[in-house]
């Protein structure tokens, strides 16, 4: 009974269940943290849901009307009608018009997602069995990101979503993500940013986001990739520009991809 009540409340008050990570008994999307995800949520809530509800109510009305109007007791002599031209035209044209109404705004959203603006930060994500590897090509930074085991979790760290090394990006900056895989198919998905792209071995896919809020955002591999598919989370930390520059200074030393010599400074390769 408790679970049933929670489910009903989550339907009525959907915003209380939304966050930058999954919540128990959540119905609906996570809170959008980018313009792309906000467009997706608006498209779903303001167009798709009303259409779905209207179709469901109309079909339910037809079923009830048919059961009552054409029941055996009211129609001892059944009709021999086999078709109706007007009805057949309507049930062909109306669904086509509904699909067109849905297609126009969805094409606009897809175009926006596929058109990558000039990037301020570029991150390369590589899927492995079963963890993610990241590289900042412009900063000589490379590191692997493994899930933190349950026994090693600290306070307020979500289980199965926390990683040892987060992807760090600045707020209000365009981040381009290059996505590929080393072995099998994976998928890099971050719901709060409306981002999901397949990671295909031998091919690089691209996506982008512009985080509007400082915070930590969680995602997971969304392609069945093997026995530990559920244990390769994605963790992106959005920080201010100042904090990002501080992190870069540390990461260039800690996660140096190759040896760099400049003004007597030597960074040892990873």
PDB file of C-alpha atoms in Angstrom:
ATOM      1  CA  UNK A   1       0.000   0.000   0.000  1.00  0.00           C
ATOM      2  CA  UNK A   2       2.876   2.379   0.819  1.00  0.00           C
ATOM      3  CA  UNK A   3       4.458   1.834  -2.603  1.00  0.00           C
ATOM      4  CA  UNK A   4       1.101   2.372  -4.307  1.00  0.00           C
ATOM      5  CA  UNK A   5       0.564   5.691  -2.494  1.00  0.00           C
ATOM      6  CA  UNK A   6       4.111   6.829  -3.370  1.00  0.00           C
ATOM      7  CA  UNK A   7       3.511   6.008  -7.022  1.00  0.00           C
ATOM      8  CA  UNK A   8       0.264   8.015  -7.112  1.00  0.00           C
ATOM      9  CA  UNK A   9       1.918  10.988  -5.405  1.00  0.00           C
ATOM     10  CA  UNK A  10       4.853  10.881  -7.829  1.00  0.00           C
ATOM     11  CA  UNK A  11       2.425  11.079 -10.743  1.00  0.00           C
ATOM     12  CA  UNK A  12       0.585  14.067  -9.272  1.00  0.00           C
ATOM     13  CA  UNK A  13       3.671  15.885  -8.027  1.00  0.00           C
ATOM     14  CA  UNK A  14       6.242  14.860 -10.623  1.00  0.00           C
ATOM     15  CA  UNK A  15       8.668  17.699  -9.917  1.00  0.00           C
ATOM     16  CA  UNK A  16       9.407  16.362  -6.437  1.00  0.00           C
ATOM     17  CA  UNK A  17      10.883  13.206  -7.951  1.00  0.00           C
ATOM     18  CA  UNK A  18      13.177  14.920 -10.409  1.00  0.00           C
ATOM     19  CA  UNK A  19      16.869  15.421  -9.698  1.00  0.00           C
ATOM     20  CA  UNK A  20      20.310  15.201 -11.272  1.00  0.00           C
ATOM     21  CA  UNK A  21      20.317  11.492 -10.458  1.00  0.00           C
ATOM     22  CA  UNK A  22      17.682   8.726 -10.410  1.00  0.00           C
ATOM     23  CA  UNK A  23      15.337   8.651  -7.422  1.00  0.00           C
ATOM     24  CA  UNK A  24      13.267   5.821  -5.996  1.00  0.00           C
ATOM     25  CA  UNK A  25       9.805   5.632  -7.562  1.00  0.00           C
ATOM     26  CA  UNK A  26      10.687   8.393  -9.998  1.00  0.00           C
ATOM     27  CA  UNK A  27       8.315   8.913 -12.898  1.00  0.00           C
ATOM     28  CA  UNK A  28       9.408  11.402 -15.515  1.00  0.00           C
ATOM     29  CA  UNK A  29      12.660  13.052 -16.514  1.00  0.00           C
ATOM     30  CA  UNK A  30      15.430  14.362 -14.344  1.00  0.00           C
ATOM     31  CA  UNK A  31      15.619  18.124 -13.880  1.00  0.00           C
ATOM     32  CA  UNK A  32      17.025  19.663 -17.080  1.00  0.00           C
ATOM     33  CA  UNK A  33      20.430  21.307 -16.713  1.00  0.00           C
ATOM     34  CA  UNK A  34      20.880  22.359 -20.339  1.00  0.00           C
ATOM     35  CA  UNK A  35      18.823  24.003 -23.064  1.00  0.00           C
ATOM     36  CA  UNK A  36      18.785  20.738 -25.037  1.00  0.00           C
ATOM     37  CA  UNK A  37      17.218  18.760 -22.200  1.00  0.00           C
ATOM     38  CA  UNK A  38      14.774  21.575 -21.476  1.00  0.00           C
ATOM     39  CA  UNK A  39      13.555  21.403 -25.080  1.00  0.00           C
ATOM     40  CA  UNK A  40      13.096  17.636 -24.754  1.00  0.00           C
ATOM     41  CA  UNK A  41      11.111  17.968 -21.516  1.00  0.00           C
ATOM     42  CA  UNK A  42       8.887  20.709 -22.972  1.00  0.00           C
ATOM     43  CA  UNK A  43       8.275  18.653 -26.113  1.00  0.00           C
ATOM     44  CA  UNK A  44       7.293  15.628 -24.028  1.00  0.00           C
ATOM     45  CA  UNK A  45       5.166  17.408 -21.430  1.00  0.00           C
ATOM     46  CA  UNK A  46       3.482  20.042 -23.589  1.00  0.00           C
ATOM     47  CA  UNK A  47       2.898  18.131 -26.829  1.00  0.00           C
ATOM     48  CA  UNK A  48       3.364  14.371 -26.575  1.00  0.00           C
ATOM     49  CA  UNK A  49       1.533  13.838 -23.281  1.00  0.00           C
ATOM     50  CA  UNK A  50      -1.628  15.779 -24.319  1.00  0.00           C
ATOM     51  CA  UNK A  51      -1.724  13.873 -27.626  1.00  0.00           C
ATOM     52  CA  UNK A  52      -1.236  10.521 -25.894  1.00  0.00           C
ATOM     53  CA  UNK A  53      -3.911  11.277 -23.296  1.00  0.00           C
ATOM     54  CA  UNK A  54      -6.383  12.498 -25.946  1.00  0.00           C
ATOM     55  CA  UNK A  55      -5.867   9.371 -28.076  1.00  0.00           C
ATOM     56  CA  UNK A  56      -6.227   7.079 -25.044  1.00  0.00           C
ATOM     57  CA  UNK A  57      -9.453   8.777 -23.920  1.00  0.00           C
ATOM     58  CA  UNK A  58     -10.891   8.693 -27.445  1.00  0.00           C
ATOM     59  CA  UNK A  59     -10.083   5.000 -27.927  1.00  0.00           C
ATOM     60  CA  UNK A  60     -11.535   4.181 -24.512  1.00  0.00           C
ATOM     61  CA  UNK A  61     -14.729   6.058 -25.440  1.00  0.00           C
ATOM     62  CA  UNK A  62     -14.979   4.105 -28.728  1.00  0.00           C
ATOM     63  CA  UNK A  63     -14.532   0.779 -26.923  1.00  0.00           C
ATOM     64  CA  UNK A  64     -17.191   1.589 -24.341  1.00  0.00           C
ATOM     65  CA  UNK A  65     -19.579   2.942 -26.993  1.00  0.00           C
ATOM     66  CA  UNK A  66     -19.064  -0.141 -29.176  1.00  0.00           C
ATOM     67  CA  UNK A  67     -19.654  -2.538 -26.276  1.00  0.00           C
ATOM     68  CA  UNK A  68     -22.900  -0.801 -25.343  1.00  0.00           C
ATOM     69  CA  UNK A  69     -24.228   0.156 -28.767  1.00  0.00           C
ATOM     70  CA  UNK A  70     -23.479  -3.136 -30.513  1.00  0.00           C
ATOM     71  CA  UNK A  71     -24.076  -5.628 -27.701  1.00  0.00           C
ATOM     72  CA  UNK A  72     -25.924  -8.814 -28.641  1.00  0.00           C
ATOM     73  CA  UNK A  73     -29.072  -7.971 -26.689  1.00  0.00           C
ATOM     74  CA  UNK A  74     -29.494  -4.672 -28.577  1.00  0.00           C
ATOM     75  CA  UNK A  75     -28.649  -6.171 -31.970  1.00  0.00           C
ATOM     76  CA  UNK A  76     -30.314  -9.583 -32.351  1.00  0.00           C
ATOM     77  CA  UNK A  77     -29.713  -9.324 -36.097  1.00  0.00           C
ATOM     78  CA  UNK A  78     -26.041  -8.401 -36.608  1.00  0.00           C
ATOM     79  CA  UNK A  79     -25.040  -5.923 -39.296  1.00  0.00           C
ATOM     80  CA  UNK A  80     -23.402  -7.258 -42.448  1.00  0.00           C
ATOM     81  CA  UNK A  81     -21.519  -4.040 -43.214  1.00  0.00           C
ATOM     82  CA  UNK A  82     -17.903  -4.767 -44.148  1.00  0.00           C
ATOM     83  CA  UNK A  83     -16.430  -1.290 -44.584  1.00  0.00           C
ATOM     84  CA  UNK A  84     -17.083   2.433 -44.565  1.00  0.00           C
ATOM     85  CA  UNK A  85     -15.137   4.667 -46.960  1.00  0.00           C
ATOM     86  CA  UNK A  86     -15.441   7.807 -44.812  1.00  0.00           C
ATOM     87  CA  UNK A  87     -14.203   6.060 -41.677  1.00  0.00           C
ATOM     88  CA  UNK A  88     -11.307   4.449 -43.535  1.00  0.00           C
ATOM     89  CA  UNK A  89     -10.219   7.820 -44.936  1.00  0.00           C
ATOM     90  CA  UNK A  90     -10.434   9.452 -41.508  1.00  0.00           C
ATOM     91  CA  UNK A  91      -8.486   6.760 -39.664  1.00  0.00           C
ATOM     92  CA  UNK A  92      -5.736   7.124 -42.278  1.00  0.00           C
ATOM     93  CA  UNK A  93      -5.542  10.919 -42.511  1.00  0.00           C
ATOM     94  CA  UNK A  94      -5.927  11.789 -38.824  1.00  0.00           C
ATOM     95  CA  UNK A  95      -2.943   9.665 -37.641  1.00  0.00           C
ATOM     96  CA  UNK A  96      -0.869  11.138 -40.492  1.00  0.00           C
ATOM     97  CA  UNK A  97      -1.725  14.659 -39.365  1.00  0.00           C
ATOM     98  CA  UNK A  98      -0.895  13.779 -35.755  1.00  0.00           C
ATOM     99  CA  UNK A  99       2.504  12.416 -36.818  1.00  0.00           C
ATOM    100  CA  UNK A 100       3.220  15.587 -38.801  1.00  0.00           C
ATOM    101  CA  UNK A 101       2.338  17.750 -35.780  1.00  0.00           C
ATOM    102  CA  UNK A 102       4.784  15.716 -33.672  1.00  0.00           C
ATOM    103  CA  UNK A 103       7.488  15.521 -36.335  1.00  0.00           C
ATOM    104  CA  UNK A 104       7.995  19.241 -36.961  1.00  0.00           C
ATOM    105  CA  UNK A 105       9.146  20.221 -33.438  1.00  0.00           C
ATOM    106  CA  UNK A 106      11.027  16.933 -32.987  1.00  0.00           C
ATOM    107  CA  UNK A 107      13.062  17.587 -36.151  1.00  0.00           C
ATOM    108  CA  UNK A 108      13.972  20.999 -34.765  1.00  0.00           C
ATOM    109  CA  UNK A 109      15.230  19.430 -31.520  1.00  0.00           C
ATOM    110  CA  UNK A 110      17.203  16.763 -33.405  1.00  0.00           C
ATOM    111  CA  UNK A 111      18.796  19.406 -35.628  1.00  0.00           C
ATOM    112  CA  UNK A 112      19.832  21.443 -32.577  1.00  0.00           C
ATOM    113  CA  UNK A 113      21.391  18.374 -30.959  1.00  0.00           C
ATOM    114  CA  UNK A 114      23.309  17.384 -34.090  1.00  0.00           C
ATOM    115  CA  UNK A 115      24.575  20.887 -34.878  1.00  0.00           C
ATOM    116  CA  UNK A 116      27.557  21.349 -32.583  1.00  0.00           C
ATOM    117  CA  UNK A 117      28.499  24.979 -31.923  1.00  0.00           C
ATOM    118  CA  UNK A 118      32.099  26.136 -31.496  1.00  0.00           C
ATOM    119  CA  UNK A 119      33.390  24.183 -28.511  1.00  0.00           C
ATOM    120  CA  UNK A 120      35.016  25.753 -25.462  1.00  0.00           C
ATOM    121  CA  UNK A 121      36.024  22.354 -24.062  1.00  0.00           C
ATOM    122  CA  UNK A 122      36.541  19.044 -25.861  1.00  0.00           C
ATOM    123  CA  UNK A 123      36.316  15.730 -24.023  1.00  0.00           C
ATOM    124  CA  UNK A 124      36.867  12.285 -25.513  1.00  0.00           C
ATOM    125  CA  UNK A 125      35.002   9.388 -23.873  1.00  0.00           C
ATOM    126  CA  UNK A 126      36.088   5.812 -24.575  1.00  0.00           C
ATOM    127  CA  UNK A 127      34.001   2.850 -23.449  1.00  0.00           C
ATOM    128  CA  UNK A 128      35.794  -0.222 -22.140  1.00  0.00           C
ATOM    129  CA  UNK A 129      34.606  -3.476 -20.586  1.00  0.00           C
ATOM    130  CA  UNK A 130      33.605  -2.181 -18.090  1.00  0.00           C
ATOM    131  CA  UNK A 131      34.580   1.385 -17.322  1.00  0.00           C
ATOM    132  CA  UNK A 132      35.013   4.719 -19.073  1.00  0.00           C
ATOM    133  CA  UNK A 133      38.233   6.373 -20.134  1.00  0.00           C
ATOM    134  CA  UNK A 134      38.442  10.122 -20.694  1.00  0.00           C
ATOM    135  CA  UNK A 135      40.798  12.413 -22.507  1.00  0.00           C
ATOM    136  CA  UNK A 136      41.042  16.185 -22.838  1.00  0.00           C
ATOM    137  CA  UNK A 137      42.854  16.373 -26.200  1.00  0.00           C
ATOM    138  CA  UNK A 138      43.623  20.094 -25.905  1.00  0.00           C
ATOM    139  CA  UNK A 139      44.994  19.800 -22.384  1.00  0.00           C
ATOM    140  CA  UNK A 140      47.192  16.658 -22.552  1.00  0.00           C
ATOM    141  CA  UNK A 141      44.966  14.993 -19.917  1.00  0.00           C
ATOM    142  CA  UNK A 142      43.900  11.337 -19.855  1.00  0.00           C
ATOM    143  CA  UNK A 143      42.427   9.202 -17.073  1.00  0.00           C
ATOM    144  CA  UNK A 144      40.180   6.223 -16.410  1.00  0.00           C
ATOM    145  CA  UNK A 145      36.937   6.424 -14.450  1.00  0.00           C
ATOM    146  CA  UNK A 146      35.931   3.392 -12.377  1.00  0.00           C
ATOM    147  CA  UNK A 147      32.841   2.898 -10.271  1.00  0.00           C
ATOM    148  CA  UNK A 148      33.400   3.193  -6.525  1.00  0.00           C
ATOM    149  CA  UNK A 149      32.507  -0.035  -4.726  1.00  0.00           C
ATOM    150  CA  UNK A 150      29.662   0.080  -2.205  1.00  0.00           C
ATOM    151  CA  UNK A 151      31.987  -0.567   0.729  1.00  0.00           C
ATOM    152  CA  UNK A 152      34.121   2.448  -0.235  1.00  0.00           C
ATOM    153  CA  UNK A 153      31.298   4.967  -0.638  1.00  0.00           C
ATOM    154  CA  UNK A 154      31.364   8.144   1.431  1.00  0.00           C
ATOM    155  CA  UNK A 155      28.385  10.038   2.804  1.00  0.00           C
ATOM    156  CA  UNK A 156      25.923  11.299   0.161  1.00  0.00           C
ATOM    157  CA  UNK A 157      27.652   9.366  -2.615  1.00  0.00           C
ATOM    158  CA  UNK A 158      25.024   7.392  -4.610  1.00  0.00           C
ATOM    159  CA  UNK A 159      25.558   3.664  -5.031  1.00  0.00           C
ATOM    160  CA  UNK A 160      26.374   2.411  -8.558  1.00  0.00           C
ATOM    161  CA  UNK A 161      26.751   6.009  -9.784  1.00  0.00           C
ATOM    162  CA  UNK A 162      29.846   7.331  -7.991  1.00  0.00           C
ATOM    163  CA  UNK A 163      33.237   7.120  -9.725  1.00  0.00           C
ATOM    164  CA  UNK A 164      36.806   7.627  -8.567  1.00  0.00           C
ATOM    165  CA  UNK A 165      37.636  10.261 -11.202  1.00  0.00           C
ATOM    166  CA  UNK A 166      34.955  12.655 -12.420  1.00  0.00           C
ATOM    167  CA  UNK A 167      34.747  14.527 -15.682  1.00  0.00           C
ATOM    168  CA  UNK A 168      35.059  18.203 -14.772  1.00  0.00           C
ATOM    169  CA  UNK A 169      33.681  20.948 -17.048  1.00  0.00           C
ATOM    170  CA  UNK A 170      32.988  24.681 -16.616  1.00  0.00           C
ATOM    171  CA  UNK A 171      29.473  26.031 -16.318  1.00  0.00           C
ATOM    172  CA  UNK A 172      27.902  27.908 -19.260  1.00  0.00           C
ATOM    173  CA  UNK A 173      30.522  26.625 -21.708  1.00  0.00           C
ATOM    174  CA  UNK A 174      29.967  24.507 -24.793  1.00  0.00           C
ATOM    175  CA  UNK A 175      31.420  21.047 -24.181  1.00  0.00           C
ATOM    176  CA  UNK A 176      31.919  18.784 -27.200  1.00  0.00           C
ATOM    177  CA  UNK A 177      32.129  15.076 -26.405  1.00  0.00           C
ATOM    178  CA  UNK A 178      33.856  12.668 -28.784  1.00  0.00           C
ATOM    179  CA  UNK A 179      32.573   9.158 -28.103  1.00  0.00           C
ATOM    180  CA  UNK A 180      34.017   5.803 -29.134  1.00  0.00           C
ATOM    181  CA  UNK A 181      34.643   2.319 -27.733  1.00  0.00           C
ATOM    182  CA  UNK A 182      37.609   0.010 -27.418  1.00  0.00           C
ATOM    183  CA  UNK A 183      35.885  -3.381 -27.521  1.00  0.00           C
ATOM    184  CA  UNK A 184      32.080  -3.645 -27.852  1.00  0.00           C
ATOM    185  CA  UNK A 185      29.150  -1.253 -28.189  1.00  0.00           C
ATOM    186  CA  UNK A 186      28.577   1.110 -25.286  1.00  0.00           C
ATOM    187  CA  UNK A 187      26.501   4.303 -24.978  1.00  0.00           C
ATOM    188  CA  UNK A 188      27.401   7.545 -23.212  1.00  0.00           C
ATOM    189  CA  UNK A 189      24.222   8.923 -21.660  1.00  0.00           C
ATOM    190  CA  UNK A 190      23.670  11.858 -19.323  1.00  0.00           C
ATOM    191  CA  UNK A 191      19.927  12.455 -18.771  1.00  0.00           C
ATOM    192  CA  UNK A 192      20.152  15.920 -17.183  1.00  0.00           C
ATOM    193  CA  UNK A 193      21.873  17.233 -20.321  1.00  0.00           C
ATOM    194  CA  UNK A 194      19.688  15.353 -22.815  1.00  0.00           C
ATOM    195  CA  UNK A 195      22.760  13.551 -24.142  1.00  0.00           C
ATOM    196  CA  UNK A 196      22.929   9.962 -25.383  1.00  0.00           C
ATOM    197  CA  UNK A 197      25.280   8.640 -28.078  1.00  0.00           C
ATOM    198  CA  UNK A 198      26.450   5.151 -28.980  1.00  0.00           C
ATOM    199  CA  UNK A 199      30.114   4.345 -28.474  1.00  0.00           C
ATOM    200  CA  UNK A 200      31.108   2.237 -31.483  1.00  0.00           C
ATOM    201  CA  UNK A 201      34.529   0.574 -31.873  1.00  0.00           C
ATOM    202  CA  UNK A 202      36.461   2.100 -34.764  1.00  0.00           C
ATOM    203  CA  UNK A 203      34.139   5.089 -35.062  1.00  0.00           C
ATOM    204  CA  UNK A 204      33.879   8.452 -33.308  1.00  0.00           C
ATOM    205  CA  UNK A 205      30.442   9.916 -32.623  1.00  0.00           C
ATOM    206  CA  UNK A 206      29.956  13.469 -31.451  1.00  0.00           C
ATOM    207  CA  UNK A 207      27.555  15.236 -29.132  1.00  0.00           C
ATOM    208  CA  UNK A 208      27.555  18.392 -27.020  1.00  0.00           C
ATOM    209  CA  UNK A 209      26.018  20.106 -24.051  1.00  0.00           C
ATOM    210  CA  UNK A 210      26.153  23.440 -22.260  1.00  0.00           C
ATOM    211  CA  UNK A 211      25.571  22.984 -18.555  1.00  0.00           C
ATOM    212  CA  UNK A 212      23.610  25.831 -16.996  1.00  0.00           C
ATOM    213  CA  UNK A 213      23.876  24.825 -13.353  1.00  0.00           C
ATOM    214  CA  UNK A 214      26.826  24.036 -11.104  1.00  0.00           C
ATOM    215  CA  UNK A 215      26.577  20.574  -9.583  1.00  0.00           C
ATOM    216  CA  UNK A 216      27.267  16.883 -10.047  1.00  0.00           C
ATOM    217  CA  UNK A 217      25.362  14.955 -12.709  1.00  0.00           C
ATOM    218  CA  UNK A 218      25.096  11.209 -13.108  1.00  0.00           C
ATOM    219  CA  UNK A 219      24.537   8.900 -16.038  1.00  0.00           C
ATOM    220  CA  UNK A 220      25.189   5.298 -17.042  1.00  0.00           C
ATOM    221  CA  UNK A 221      26.120   3.219 -20.048  1.00  0.00           C
ATOM    222  CA  UNK A 222      22.880   2.722 -21.969  1.00  0.00           C
ATOM    223  CA  UNK A 223      23.899  -0.105 -24.272  1.00  0.00           C
ATOM    224  CA  UNK A 224      23.922  -3.737 -23.163  1.00  0.00           C
ATOM    225  CA  UNK A 225      27.655  -4.335 -23.258  1.00  0.00           C
ATOM    226  CA  UNK A 226      28.247  -7.398 -21.122  1.00  0.00           C
ATOM    227  CA  UNK A 227      28.081  -8.851 -17.646  1.00  0.00           C
ATOM    228  CA  UNK A 228      29.120  -5.602 -15.906  1.00  0.00           C
ATOM    229  CA  UNK A 229      26.992  -3.296 -18.020  1.00  0.00           C
ATOM    230  CA  UNK A 230      25.326  -1.875 -14.911  1.00  0.00           C
ATOM    231  CA  UNK A 231      28.640  -0.992 -13.297  1.00  0.00           C
ATOM    232  CA  UNK A 232      30.139   1.653 -15.577  1.00  0.00           C
ATOM    233  CA  UNK A 233      28.523   4.929 -14.475  1.00  0.00           C
ATOM    234  CA  UNK A 234      29.156   8.394 -15.884  1.00  0.00           C
ATOM    235  CA  UNK A 235      29.895  11.273 -13.538  1.00  0.00           C
ATOM    236  CA  UNK A 236      30.196  14.903 -14.670  1.00  0.00           C
ATOM    237  CA  UNK A 237      31.004  17.700 -12.254  1.00  0.00           C
ATOM    238  CA  UNK A 238      30.088  21.212 -13.411  1.00  0.00           C
ATOM    239  CA  UNK A 239      32.081  23.954 -11.699  1.00  0.00           C
ATOM    240  CA  UNK A 240      32.755  27.662 -12.051  1.00  0.00           C
ATOM    241  CA  UNK A 241      35.391  28.883 -14.500  1.00  0.00           C
ATOM    242  CA  UNK A 242      37.798  29.642 -11.647  1.00  0.00           C
ATOM    243  CA  UNK A 243      37.422  26.177 -10.122  1.00  0.00           C
ATOM    244  CA  UNK A 244      37.805  24.614 -13.552  1.00  0.00           C
ATOM    245  CA  UNK A 245      41.108  26.391 -14.135  1.00  0.00           C
ATOM    246  CA  UNK A 246      42.337  25.183 -10.729  1.00  0.00           C
ATOM    247  CA  UNK A 247      41.325  21.621 -11.595  1.00  0.00           C
ATOM    248  CA  UNK A 248      43.071  21.886 -14.970  1.00  0.00           C
ATOM    249  CA  UNK A 249      46.310  22.967 -13.315  1.00  0.00           C
ATOM    250  CA  UNK A 250      46.245  19.902 -11.051  1.00  0.00           C
ATOM    251  CA  UNK A 251      44.989  17.506 -13.732  1.00  0.00           C
ATOM    252  CA  UNK A 252      47.742  18.478 -16.190  1.00  0.00           C
ATOM    253  CA  UNK A 253      50.226  17.089 -13.670  1.00  0.00           C
ATOM    254  CA  UNK A 254      48.210  14.216 -12.201  1.00  0.00           C
ATOM    255  CA  UNK A 255      46.758  12.915 -15.475  1.00  0.00           C
ATOM    256  CA  UNK A 256      49.432  13.921 -17.986  1.00  0.00           C
ATOM    257  CA  UNK A 257      49.135  11.885 -21.174  1.00  0.00           C
ATOM    258  CA  UNK A 258      52.747  12.252 -22.224  1.00  0.00           C
ATOM    259  CA  UNK A 259      55.953  13.874 -21.098  1.00  0.00           C
ATOM    260  CA  UNK A 260      56.106  17.640 -21.538  1.00  0.00           C
ATOM    261  CA  UNK A 261      59.192  19.814 -21.089  1.00  0.00           C
ATOM    262  CA  UNK A 262      58.726  23.558 -20.845  1.00  0.00           C
ATOM    263  CA  UNK A 263      60.792  26.088 -18.895  1.00  0.00           C
ATOM    264  CA  UNK A 264      62.392  23.347 -16.801  1.00  0.00           C
ATOM    265  CA  UNK A 265      58.989  21.888 -15.998  1.00  0.00           C
ATOM    266  CA  UNK A 266      58.793  18.165 -16.608  1.00  0.00           C
ATOM    267  CA  UNK A 267      55.484  16.301 -16.347  1.00  0.00           C
ATOM    268  CA  UNK A 268      55.921  12.569 -16.149  1.00  0.00           C
ATOM    269  CA  UNK A 269      53.660  10.540 -18.423  1.00  0.00           C
ATOM    270  CA  UNK A 270      50.876   8.501 -16.907  1.00  0.00           C
TER     271      UNK A 270
END
